[in-house]
Short mmCIF file of C-alpha atoms and ligand atoms in Angstrom, two decimals:
data_model
loop_
_atom_site.label_atom_id
_atom_site.label_comp_id
_atom_site.label_asym_id
_atom_site.label_seq_id
_atom_site.Cartn_x
_atom_site.Cartn_y
_atom_site.Cartn_z
CA UNK A 1 -39.20 -65.77 74.10
CA UNK A 2 -42.30 -65.02 72.00
CA UNK A 3 -45.57 -65.98 73.65
CA UNK A 4 -47.26 -68.70 71.62
CA UNK A 5 -50.83 -68.28 70.43
CA UNK A 6 -53.66 -70.78 70.58
CA UNK A 7 -53.70 -72.92 67.46
CA UNK A 8 -56.69 -75.15 68.12
CA UNK A 9 -59.28 -75.93 70.79
CA UNK A 10 -60.82 -79.40 70.89
CA UNK A 11 -63.70 -80.67 73.05
CA UNK A 12 -64.23 -84.33 73.88
CA UNK A 13 -66.80 -86.21 75.93
CA UNK A 14 -66.40 -89.34 78.00
CA UNK A 15 -68.69 -91.48 80.15
CA UNK A 16 -68.13 -93.46 83.33
CA UNK A 17 -66.69 -91.50 86.24
CA UNK A 18 -64.09 -88.86 85.58
CA UNK A 19 -65.15 -85.27 86.19
CA UNK A 20 -68.81 -86.31 86.23
CA UNK A 21 -68.08 -88.46 89.25
CA UNK A 22 -71.79 -89.19 89.77
CA UNK A 23 -71.66 -91.26 86.58
CA UNK A 24 -70.83 -94.52 88.34
CA UNK A 25 -71.91 -98.14 88.04
CA UNK A 26 -74.87 -99.51 89.98
CA UNK A 27 -74.43 -100.13 93.69
CA UNK A 28 -71.99 -97.26 94.25
CA UNK A 29 -72.64 -95.45 97.56
CA UNK A 30 -72.96 -92.14 95.66
CA UNK A 31 -76.00 -93.52 93.85
CA UNK A 32 -77.65 -95.02 96.91
CA UNK A 33 -80.72 -93.48 98.53
CA UNK A 34 -79.70 -89.85 99.07
CA UNK A 35 -82.09 -86.95 99.69
CA UNK A 36 -82.49 -84.66 96.67
CA UNK A 37 -85.05 -82.12 95.43
CA UNK A 38 -86.52 -85.05 93.44
CA UNK A 39 -87.07 -87.24 96.53
CA UNK A 40 -90.69 -86.03 96.80
CA UNK A 41 -91.36 -88.23 93.77
CA UNK A 42 -91.17 -91.86 94.99
CA UNK A 43 -90.10 -93.15 91.60
CA UNK A 44 -87.00 -90.92 91.80
CA UNK A 45 -86.20 -91.45 95.49
CA UNK A 46 -84.02 -94.56 95.61
CA UNK A 47 -81.18 -93.51 93.29
CA UNK A 48 -80.03 -90.23 91.82
CA UNK A 49 -79.31 -91.75 88.41
CA UNK A 50 -83.06 -92.47 88.23
CA UNK A 51 -83.72 -88.76 87.72
CA UNK A 52 -80.64 -88.25 85.59
CA UNK A 53 -77.92 -86.94 87.89
CA UNK A 54 -75.38 -88.51 85.52
CA UNK A 55 -76.84 -87.39 82.19
CA UNK A 56 -74.15 -84.84 81.37
CA UNK A 57 -70.95 -86.89 81.53
CA UNK A 58 -67.44 -85.44 81.47
CA UNK A 59 -66.17 -82.73 79.13
CA UNK A 60 -62.47 -82.76 78.20
CA UNK A 61 -61.12 -79.46 76.84
CA UNK A 62 -57.81 -79.67 75.00
CA UNK A 63 -55.98 -76.52 73.89
CA UNK A 64 -52.97 -76.69 71.54
CA UNK A 65 -50.60 -73.75 71.19
CA UNK A 66 -48.65 -72.63 68.14
CA UNK A 67 -45.42 -74.06 69.61
CA UNK A 68 -47.02 -77.49 70.14
CA UNK A 69 -47.61 -77.13 73.88
CA UNK A 70 -50.93 -78.70 74.91
CA UNK A 71 -53.01 -78.00 77.99
CA UNK A 72 -56.22 -79.75 79.01
CA UNK A 73 -58.78 -79.95 81.77
CA UNK A 74 -61.96 -81.85 82.59
CA UNK A 75 -65.32 -80.83 84.04
CA UNK A 76 -68.99 -81.85 84.13
CA UNK A 77 -70.63 -80.74 80.88
CA UNK A 78 -70.64 -83.62 78.37
CA UNK A 79 -72.01 -83.11 74.85
CA UNK A 80 -73.64 -79.77 75.72
CA UNK A 81 -70.26 -78.46 76.81
CA UNK A 82 -68.55 -79.85 73.74
CA UNK A 83 -71.05 -78.00 71.53
CA UNK A 84 -70.52 -74.71 73.42
CA UNK A 85 -66.71 -75.03 73.19
CA UNK A 86 -66.53 -75.96 69.52
CA UNK A 87 -69.34 -73.87 68.12
CA UNK A 88 -69.15 -70.78 70.35
CA UNK A 89 -66.16 -70.35 72.65
CA UNK A 90 -63.36 -71.49 70.30
CA UNK A 91 -63.60 -68.21 68.36
CA UNK A 92 -62.50 -66.24 71.46
CA UNK A 93 -59.50 -68.53 72.02
CA UNK A 94 -57.90 -69.46 68.68
CA UNK A 95 -55.31 -66.89 67.67
CA UNK A 96 -55.09 -65.37 71.16
CA UNK A 97 -51.83 -65.31 73.14
CA UNK A 98 -51.92 -68.14 75.68
CA UNK A 99 -51.18 -65.62 78.46
CA UNK A 100 -54.31 -63.52 77.85
CA UNK A 101 -56.54 -65.61 80.12
CA UNK A 102 -58.46 -62.69 81.69
CA UNK A 103 -59.37 -61.37 78.24
CA UNK A 104 -60.51 -64.77 76.99
CA UNK A 105 -62.54 -65.41 80.16
CA UNK A 106 -64.31 -62.04 79.86
CA UNK A 107 -65.21 -62.63 76.23
CA UNK A 108 -66.43 -66.20 76.88
CA UNK A 109 -68.61 -65.09 79.80
CA UNK A 110 -70.09 -62.01 78.14
CA UNK A 111 -70.69 -63.77 74.84
CA UNK A 112 -72.73 -66.48 76.61
CA UNK A 113 -74.50 -64.15 79.07
CA UNK A 114 -77.71 -64.37 77.06
CA UNK A 115 -77.96 -68.11 77.68
CA UNK A 116 -75.44 -68.83 80.44
CA UNK A 117 -74.62 -67.08 83.74
CA UNK A 118 -74.60 -70.32 85.73
CA UNK A 119 -75.00 -74.06 85.32
CA UNK A 120 -73.60 -76.06 82.44
CA UNK A 121 -72.51 -72.99 80.46
CA UNK A 122 -70.31 -71.76 83.31
CA UNK A 123 -69.17 -75.36 83.91
CA UNK A 124 -67.98 -75.28 80.30
CA UNK A 125 -66.27 -71.90 80.65
CA UNK A 126 -64.65 -73.29 83.81
CA UNK A 127 -63.32 -76.27 81.87
CA UNK A 128 -61.83 -74.00 79.22
CA UNK A 129 -60.35 -71.74 81.90
CA UNK A 130 -58.74 -74.70 83.69
CA UNK A 131 -57.28 -75.91 80.40
CA UNK A 132 -55.83 -72.42 79.80
CA UNK A 133 -54.15 -72.46 83.22
CA UNK A 134 -52.82 -75.94 82.54
CA UNK A 135 -51.49 -74.76 79.16
CA UNK A 136 -49.79 -71.74 80.75
CA UNK A 137 -48.19 -73.96 83.36
CA UNK A 138 -47.03 -76.44 80.73
CA UNK A 139 -45.46 -73.61 78.72
CA UNK A 140 -43.83 -71.96 81.71
CA UNK A 141 -42.92 -75.38 83.14
CA UNK A 142 -44.46 -74.40 86.48
CA UNK A 143 -47.26 -75.91 88.59
CA UNK A 144 -50.44 -73.83 88.64
CA UNK A 145 -50.02 -73.01 92.34
CA UNK A 146 -46.75 -71.22 91.43
CA UNK A 147 -48.64 -69.17 88.83
CA UNK A 148 -51.11 -68.16 91.56
CA UNK A 149 -48.55 -66.66 93.90
CA UNK A 150 -47.19 -69.81 95.49
CA UNK A 151 -48.22 -72.07 98.36
CA UNK A 152 -48.91 -70.75 101.86
CA UNK A 153 -48.60 -74.25 103.38
CA UNK A 154 -46.45 -77.31 102.73
CA UNK A 155 -49.29 -79.82 102.85
CA UNK A 156 -53.05 -79.99 102.34
CA UNK A 157 -55.37 -81.68 104.84
CA UNK A 158 -58.65 -83.22 103.82
CA UNK A 159 -62.02 -84.22 105.13
CA UNK A 160 -63.66 -87.13 103.29
CA UNK A 161 -67.11 -87.22 101.73
CA UNK A 162 -68.77 -90.60 101.60
CA UNK A 163 -70.97 -93.19 103.21
CA UNK A 164 -68.35 -94.30 105.77
CA UNK A 165 -66.93 -91.50 107.94
CA UNK A 166 -65.81 -94.20 110.39
CA UNK A 167 -63.51 -95.69 107.78
CA UNK A 168 -62.38 -92.19 106.74
CA UNK A 169 -61.30 -91.60 110.34
CA UNK A 170 -59.21 -94.76 110.24
CA UNK A 171 -57.62 -93.52 107.00
CA UNK A 172 -56.47 -90.30 108.67
CA UNK A 173 -58.97 -87.76 107.31
CA UNK A 174 -59.86 -84.82 109.57
CA UNK A 175 -63.59 -85.36 109.20
CA UNK A 176 -66.36 -87.20 107.42
CA UNK A 177 -69.28 -85.71 105.48
CA UNK A 178 -72.26 -88.01 105.15
CA UNK A 179 -74.89 -87.75 102.44
CA UNK A 180 -78.28 -87.08 104.05
CA UNK A 181 -80.39 -90.05 103.03
CA UNK A 182 -83.98 -89.17 104.00
CA UNK A 183 -85.83 -86.14 102.64
CA UNK A 184 -88.78 -84.17 104.06
CA UNK A 185 -91.06 -86.35 101.94
CA UNK A 186 -90.42 -89.12 104.47
CA UNK A 187 -91.68 -86.91 107.28
CA UNK A 188 -90.69 -87.16 110.94
CA UNK A 189 -89.84 -90.83 110.52
CA UNK A 190 -87.23 -89.89 107.95
CA UNK A 191 -85.92 -87.15 110.21
CA UNK A 192 -85.55 -89.67 113.01
CA UNK A 193 -83.68 -92.01 110.65
CA UNK A 194 -81.32 -89.22 109.62
CA UNK A 195 -80.53 -88.43 113.23
CA UNK A 196 -80.18 -92.11 114.10
CA UNK A 197 -77.62 -92.55 111.33
CA UNK A 198 -75.69 -89.55 112.66
CA UNK A 199 -75.90 -90.91 116.22
CA UNK A 200 -74.60 -94.29 115.06
CA UNK A 201 -71.69 -92.72 113.22
CA UNK A 202 -70.88 -90.51 116.22
CA UNK A 203 -70.78 -93.62 118.42
CA UNK A 204 -68.22 -95.13 116.04
CA UNK A 205 -65.91 -92.12 115.66
CA UNK A 206 -65.94 -90.64 119.16
CA UNK A 207 -66.54 -87.01 120.13
CA UNK A 208 -63.78 -85.13 118.31
CA UNK A 209 -63.92 -86.33 114.69
CA UNK A 210 -65.77 -83.90 112.45
CA UNK A 211 -69.13 -85.16 111.20
CA UNK A 212 -71.14 -83.20 108.64
CA UNK A 213 -74.36 -83.69 106.70
CA UNK A 214 -74.52 -82.98 102.97
CA UNK A 215 -78.19 -82.28 102.19
CA UNK A 216 -77.76 -81.68 98.46
CA UNK A 217 -80.42 -78.92 98.08
CA UNK A 218 -83.16 -81.24 99.35
CA UNK A 219 -84.69 -79.57 102.41
CA UNK A 220 -87.02 -76.76 103.36
CA UNK A 221 -86.20 -74.22 106.06
CA UNK A 222 -88.32 -75.80 108.77
CA UNK A 223 -86.96 -79.31 108.19
CA UNK A 224 -83.37 -78.04 108.01
CA UNK A 225 -83.85 -76.17 111.28
CA UNK A 226 -85.26 -79.24 113.01
CA UNK A 227 -82.48 -81.42 111.60
CA UNK A 228 -79.81 -78.97 112.80
CA UNK A 229 -81.33 -78.69 116.24
CA UNK A 230 -81.62 -82.49 116.55
CA UNK A 231 -78.07 -82.96 115.25
CA UNK A 232 -76.56 -80.68 117.87
CA UNK A 233 -76.63 -83.54 120.37
CA UNK A 234 -74.28 -85.47 118.09
CA UNK A 235 -71.89 -82.62 117.44
CA UNK A 236 -72.72 -81.99 113.78
CA UNK A 237 -69.99 -79.60 112.56
CA UNK A 238 -71.89 -78.26 109.56
CA UNK A 239 -75.07 -78.66 107.61
CA UNK A 240 -74.30 -78.37 103.89
CA UNK A 241 -76.43 -77.22 100.99
CA UNK A 242 -79.65 -77.67 102.96
CA UNK A 243 -81.74 -75.53 100.59
CA UNK A 244 -81.96 -74.92 96.83
CA UNK A 245 -79.13 -72.60 95.65
CA UNK A 246 -81.41 -69.67 94.78
CA UNK A 247 -83.04 -69.55 98.23
CA UNK A 248 -80.66 -66.90 99.60
CA UNK A 249 -83.41 -65.76 101.96
CA UNK A 250 -83.86 -69.26 103.38
CA UNK A 251 -80.15 -69.67 103.95
CA UNK A 252 -79.99 -66.33 105.78
CA UNK A 253 -82.82 -67.49 108.05
CA UNK A 254 -81.27 -70.95 108.55
CA UNK A 255 -77.94 -69.42 109.53
CA UNK A 256 -79.74 -67.45 112.24
CA UNK A 257 -81.75 -70.48 113.43
CA UNK A 258 -79.18 -73.26 113.72
CA UNK A 259 -77.64 -73.97 117.12
CA UNK A 260 -74.77 -71.67 118.07
CA UNK A 261 -71.49 -73.00 116.75
CA UNK A 262 -72.98 -75.18 114.00
CA UNK A 263 -71.84 -74.03 110.56
CA UNK A 264 -74.17 -73.48 107.60
CA UNK A 265 -72.21 -74.09 104.40
CA UNK A 266 -73.12 -73.97 100.72
CA UNK A 267 -71.98 -72.91 97.26
CA UNK A 268 -71.07 -75.94 95.14
CA UNK A 269 -73.95 -75.18 92.74
CA UNK A 270 -73.40 -71.41 92.88
CA UNK A 271 -71.40 -69.64 90.17
CA UNK A 272 -69.40 -66.43 89.51
CA UNK A 273 -68.39 -63.59 91.80
CA UNK A 274 -71.93 -62.23 91.62
CA UNK A 275 -73.53 -65.41 92.92
CA UNK A 276 -71.09 -65.63 95.80
CA UNK A 277 -71.51 -61.91 96.48
CA UNK A 278 -75.20 -62.64 97.08
CA UNK A 279 -74.33 -65.46 99.52
CA UNK A 280 -71.99 -63.18 101.46
CA UNK A 281 -73.92 -59.90 101.36
CA UNK A 282 -77.06 -61.70 102.57
CA UNK A 283 -75.04 -63.55 105.23
CA UNK A 284 -76.29 -66.92 103.96
CA UNK A 285 -73.47 -69.14 105.15
CA UNK A 286 -70.29 -69.54 107.15
CA UNK A 287 -68.04 -71.29 104.60
CA UNK A 288 -68.47 -71.03 100.83
CA UNK A 289 -67.83 -74.16 98.76
CA UNK A 290 -67.40 -73.22 95.09
CA UNK A 291 -66.47 -75.99 92.67
CA UNK A 292 -63.62 -74.65 90.54
CA UNK A 293 -64.89 -76.73 87.62
CA UNK A 294 -68.38 -75.21 87.91
CA UNK A 295 -68.05 -71.65 89.36
CA UNK A 296 -66.07 -70.12 86.48
CA UNK A 297 -62.66 -71.74 86.82
CA UNK A 298 -59.48 -70.54 88.51
CA UNK A 299 -59.82 -67.06 86.97
CA UNK A 300 -63.22 -66.56 88.63
CA UNK A 301 -62.33 -68.39 91.85
CA UNK A 302 -59.49 -65.90 92.42
CA UNK A 303 -62.11 -63.13 92.46
CA UNK A 304 -64.58 -65.12 94.59
CA UNK A 305 -61.89 -66.03 97.11
CA UNK A 306 -60.63 -62.46 97.47
CA UNK A 307 -64.19 -61.25 98.10
CA UNK A 308 -64.69 -64.01 100.67
CA UNK A 309 -61.43 -63.06 102.38
CA UNK A 310 -62.70 -59.48 102.72
CA UNK A 311 -65.83 -60.89 104.37
CA UNK A 312 -63.73 -63.08 106.65
CA UNK A 313 -65.15 -66.24 105.08
CA UNK A 314 -63.30 -69.48 104.48
CA UNK A 315 -63.35 -70.94 100.97
CA UNK A 316 -63.36 -74.74 101.01
CA UNK A 317 -63.90 -75.73 97.40
CA UNK A 318 -66.25 -78.59 96.56
CA UNK A 319 -64.18 -81.67 95.70
CA UNK A 320 -62.62 -81.17 92.27
CA UNK A 321 -59.32 -83.05 92.48
CA UNK A 322 -56.13 -81.29 91.39
CA UNK A 323 -58.11 -78.32 90.10
CA UNK A 324 -58.93 -77.25 93.66
CA UNK A 325 -55.74 -78.53 95.32
CA UNK A 326 -53.52 -76.05 93.43
CA UNK A 327 -55.84 -73.23 94.47
CA UNK A 328 -56.31 -74.24 98.10
CA UNK A 329 -52.53 -74.50 98.50
CA UNK A 330 -52.18 -70.76 97.77
CA UNK A 331 -55.00 -69.27 99.89
CA UNK A 332 -54.80 -68.38 103.57
CA UNK A 333 -58.59 -68.64 103.86
CA UNK A 334 -58.64 -72.20 102.52
CA UNK A 335 -57.16 -74.18 105.42
CA UNK A 336 -58.42 -77.61 104.32
CA UNK A 337 -59.97 -79.35 101.32
CA UNK A 338 -62.56 -81.96 100.38
CA UNK A 339 -61.78 -85.43 99.11
CA UNK A 340 -64.63 -87.44 97.64
CA UNK A 341 -64.37 -91.17 98.35
CA UNK A 342 -64.99 -92.64 94.94
CA UNK A 343 -64.55 -96.32 95.84
CA UNK A 344 -68.02 -97.92 95.62
CA UNK A 345 -68.07 -98.78 99.34
CA UNK A 346 -66.18 -95.61 100.39
CA UNK A 347 -63.71 -97.99 102.02
CA UNK A 348 -60.46 -97.04 100.27
CA UNK A 349 -58.80 -94.04 98.65
CA UNK A 350 -58.97 -93.97 94.86
CA UNK A 351 -58.36 -90.95 92.56
CA UNK A 352 -61.38 -88.64 92.59
CA UNK A 353 -61.69 -88.39 88.81
CA UNK A 354 -60.87 -92.05 88.26
CA UNK A 355 -60.19 -93.34 85.58
CA UNK A 356 -59.86 -90.18 83.46
CA UNK A 357 -56.62 -88.70 84.82
CA UNK A 358 -53.21 -90.34 85.07
CA UNK A 359 -50.85 -89.17 87.86
CA UNK A 360 -53.84 -87.84 89.86
CA UNK A 361 -52.46 -87.44 93.41
CA UNK A 362 -54.45 -88.78 96.36
CA UNK A 363 -54.11 -88.01 100.08
CA UNK A 364 -52.26 -90.40 102.35
CA UNK A 365 -53.42 -90.36 105.96
CA UNK A 366 -55.74 -87.53 104.94
CA UNK A 367 -52.90 -85.30 103.80
CA UNK A 368 -51.14 -84.37 100.58
CA UNK A 369 -47.68 -82.83 100.49
CA UNK A 370 -47.17 -79.90 98.12
CA UNK A 371 -44.30 -81.93 96.70
CA UNK A 372 -46.99 -84.07 95.03
CA UNK A 373 -48.15 -80.99 93.12
CA UNK A 374 -44.80 -79.90 91.64
CA UNK A 375 -45.31 -80.91 88.01
CA UNK A 376 -46.15 -78.30 85.34
CA UNK A 377 -49.76 -77.18 85.04
CA UNK A 378 -52.10 -79.34 87.09
CA UNK A 379 -49.64 -82.22 86.81
CA UNK A 380 -52.02 -84.78 85.35
CA UNK A 381 -52.37 -86.52 81.99
CA UNK A 382 -55.40 -87.84 80.14
CA UNK A 383 -55.76 -91.60 80.38
CA UNK A 384 -55.33 -92.81 76.77
CA UNK A 385 -57.42 -95.88 77.60
CA UNK A 386 -60.50 -93.70 78.14
CA UNK A 387 -62.87 -93.73 75.18
CA UNK A 388 -63.05 -90.06 74.19
CA UNK A 389 -65.55 -88.86 71.57
CA UNK A 390 -65.44 -85.55 69.70
CA UNK A 391 -69.11 -84.98 68.89
CA UNK A 392 -68.65 -81.53 67.32
CA UNK A 393 -65.91 -79.73 65.37
CA UNK A 394 -65.55 -76.18 64.06
C1 LIG B 1 -72.28 -86.54 98.60
C2 LIG B 1 -73.17 -85.50 97.96
O1 LIG B 1 -74.48 -86.05 97.92
C3 LIG B 1 -72.76 -85.17 96.55
O2 LIG B 1 -72.76 -86.35 95.78
C4 LIG B 1 -71.41 -84.52 96.46
O3 LIG B 1 -71.02 -84.42 95.12
C5 LIG B 1 -71.30 -83.08 96.91
O4 LIG B 1 -72.48 -82.51 97.41
C6 LIG B 1 -70.17 -82.87 97.88
O5 LIG B 1 -70.22 -81.92 98.67
O6 LIG B 1 -69.17 -83.64 97.75
MG1 MG B 2 -72.04 -80.93 98.84
#
């Protein structure tokens, strides 16, 4: 059977949730007061939308093959991503065999090296890469995890990220990751509030349920060290993304300074095998947390994960719905996954990329059977009710 070629690549944008899950309505827990690198500016302290965390919006990449098969994927890149796809990356895709994913990835990455390397450009390349894997799965009529060598477990288990770890425990998740709400700008009083919130949650969930802090790049080394030391009394399992992503030196120091047994994790805003090589060679963290929609896609995450395995590191991808589930299912060093609670009060399970994807599987009792991931590609469809725009063509 002749391998089809890529006939056309199309890039759409959409607002309101979806892959850019920070793009939510007012009052959502994810836009409450959460510590960020902008918290030192009082006018940007109370919500993250105030400084523009949701400016990008979702990018939808659709790839049509010569035999009519269509693959798609979504990521966080919005209009910028649509421009890059239509006006730059499409030339490396159209006319290529749909199986030549490594070749297309290498050309997309090297052609954008002069203005990319990380951030929204690699988010965009990731979105194209995920769409290519979806297309291949659609054509071969196989789920992506089968294309990656097959599952090593028959179900996935999840921790939940959100404002209510106590409710996540009742829903059967294996742990709860809380956004850190007070930044160093609020001084020792803010530190006390952070620890009080952890203490309160620990009192609700008992001693064995995992509790973690997500610090979203907002701290300095001294504050992070004091927070970790204070949190030991409440059994904090890990301190996540305490420092800005480029502070490899700070992470290496923090990992040496936290209480024995507490994990230092990071990586969701890191990209490519080279970025994660830095994290591992400098011994910055215990678990790496690449986002498959931001780090370079499945093609790059395969490389990152193999390197991590050689270092004896676990790879627990940042929450990215089906795009990470198919990967996690196939990796020995990915024993659990993240599920972001996207209900405004973090009080019920709703699809992570709601409302953009139809058939998006969600965990029940904190677990997801591989049988829920048996459809071709990533097993999801675009919601036709979502208002897609195509701002650029080529
Ligand atoms: C909950 C965190 O503040 C972020 O919103 C979240 O996207 C990310 O850091 C995570 O690890 O889920
Ligand atoms: Mg995080």
